[in-house]
Short mmCIF file of C-alpha atoms in Angstrom, two decimals:
data_model
loop_
_atom_site.label_atom_id
_atom_site.label_comp_id
_atom_site.label_asym_id
_atom_site.label_seq_id
_atom_site.Cartn_x
_atom_site.Cartn_y
_atom_site.Cartn_z
CA SER A 1 -20.46 22.12 2.83
CA GLN A 2 -21.48 19.45 0.30
CA VAL A 3 -17.87 19.37 -0.91
CA ALA A 4 -16.61 18.78 2.63
CA HIS A 5 -19.20 16.05 3.14
CA LYS A 6 -18.14 14.32 -0.09
CA GLU A 7 -14.46 14.59 0.88
CA LEU A 8 -15.18 13.09 4.30
CA LYS A 9 -17.21 10.25 2.79
CA THR A 10 -14.43 9.47 0.29
CA ALA A 11 -11.73 9.61 2.98
CA LEU A 12 -13.79 7.38 5.26
CA GLN A 13 -14.28 4.76 2.54
CA GLN A 14 -10.58 4.82 1.63
CA ASN A 15 -9.59 4.35 5.26
CA ILE A 16 -12.10 1.54 5.78
CA ASP A 17 -10.57 -0.18 2.75
CA LYS A 18 -7.12 0.09 4.41
CA LEU A 19 -8.21 -1.74 7.57
CA PRO A 20 -6.94 -5.30 8.05
CA THR A 21 -9.25 -7.82 6.36
CA LYS A 22 -11.03 -9.26 9.41
CA CYS A 23 -11.21 -5.87 11.09
CA ARG A 24 -12.78 -4.36 7.95
CA GLU A 25 -15.24 -7.24 7.66
CA VAL A 26 -16.37 -6.87 11.28
CA PHE A 27 -16.68 -3.10 10.89
CA ARG A 28 -18.81 -3.39 7.76
CA LEU A 29 -21.08 -6.04 9.23
CA SER A 30 -21.62 -3.84 12.26
CA ARG A 31 -22.01 -0.46 10.58
CA GLU A 32 -23.39 -1.28 7.14
CA GLU A 33 -25.48 -4.37 7.86
CA HIS A 34 -26.31 -3.30 11.44
CA LEU A 35 -25.62 -6.74 12.89
CA PRO A 36 -25.11 -7.05 16.65
CA HIS A 37 -21.75 -8.32 17.87
CA LYS A 38 -23.17 -11.73 18.74
CA GLU A 39 -24.46 -12.29 15.20
CA ILE A 40 -21.17 -11.13 13.70
CA ALA A 41 -19.34 -13.59 15.96
CA ILE A 42 -21.57 -16.45 14.82
CA LYS A 43 -21.31 -15.50 11.16
CA LEU A 44 -17.49 -15.22 11.24
CA ILE A 45 -17.00 -18.11 13.70
CA ILE A 46 -15.11 -15.94 16.20
CA SER A 47 -15.82 -14.93 19.77
CA VAL A 48 -17.84 -11.86 20.72
CA ASN A 49 -14.71 -10.59 22.49
CA THR A 50 -12.78 -10.81 19.21
CA VAL A 51 -15.54 -8.90 17.43
CA GLU A 52 -15.31 -6.19 20.09
CA GLN A 53 -11.51 -6.05 19.72
CA HIS A 54 -11.81 -5.67 15.93
CA MET A 55 -14.36 -2.87 16.37
CA ARG A 56 -12.16 -1.03 18.87
CA LYS A 57 -9.21 -1.34 16.51
CA ALA A 58 -11.22 -0.17 13.48
CA LEU A 59 -12.73 2.82 15.28
CA SER A 60 -9.37 3.83 16.70
CA LYS A 61 -7.65 3.64 13.31
CA LEU A 62 -10.46 5.55 11.61
CA LYS A 63 -10.50 8.24 14.29
CA THR A 64 -6.74 8.68 13.97
CA SER A 65 -6.75 8.77 10.17
CA LEU A 66 -9.72 11.16 9.97
CA HIS A 67 -8.77 13.46 12.88
CA HIS A 68 -8.49 16.51 10.60
CA PHE A 69 -12.19 16.16 9.67
CA LEU A 70 -13.32 16.06 13.30
#
């Protein structure tokens, strides 16, 4: 099971790295730095709606690319 966990973690990181730049940046600020959407919007000088769109796109792409792990 540790092997499967390591494979999933590696695949996740590789797929995060493949996300479009802004999408990846929003995803990392949200998931790694635990910033709320409003703070991400302020930090990146974009609207909260744009942050939400980037998150939806990132999560959708990651779900699709990692479907065999789910």
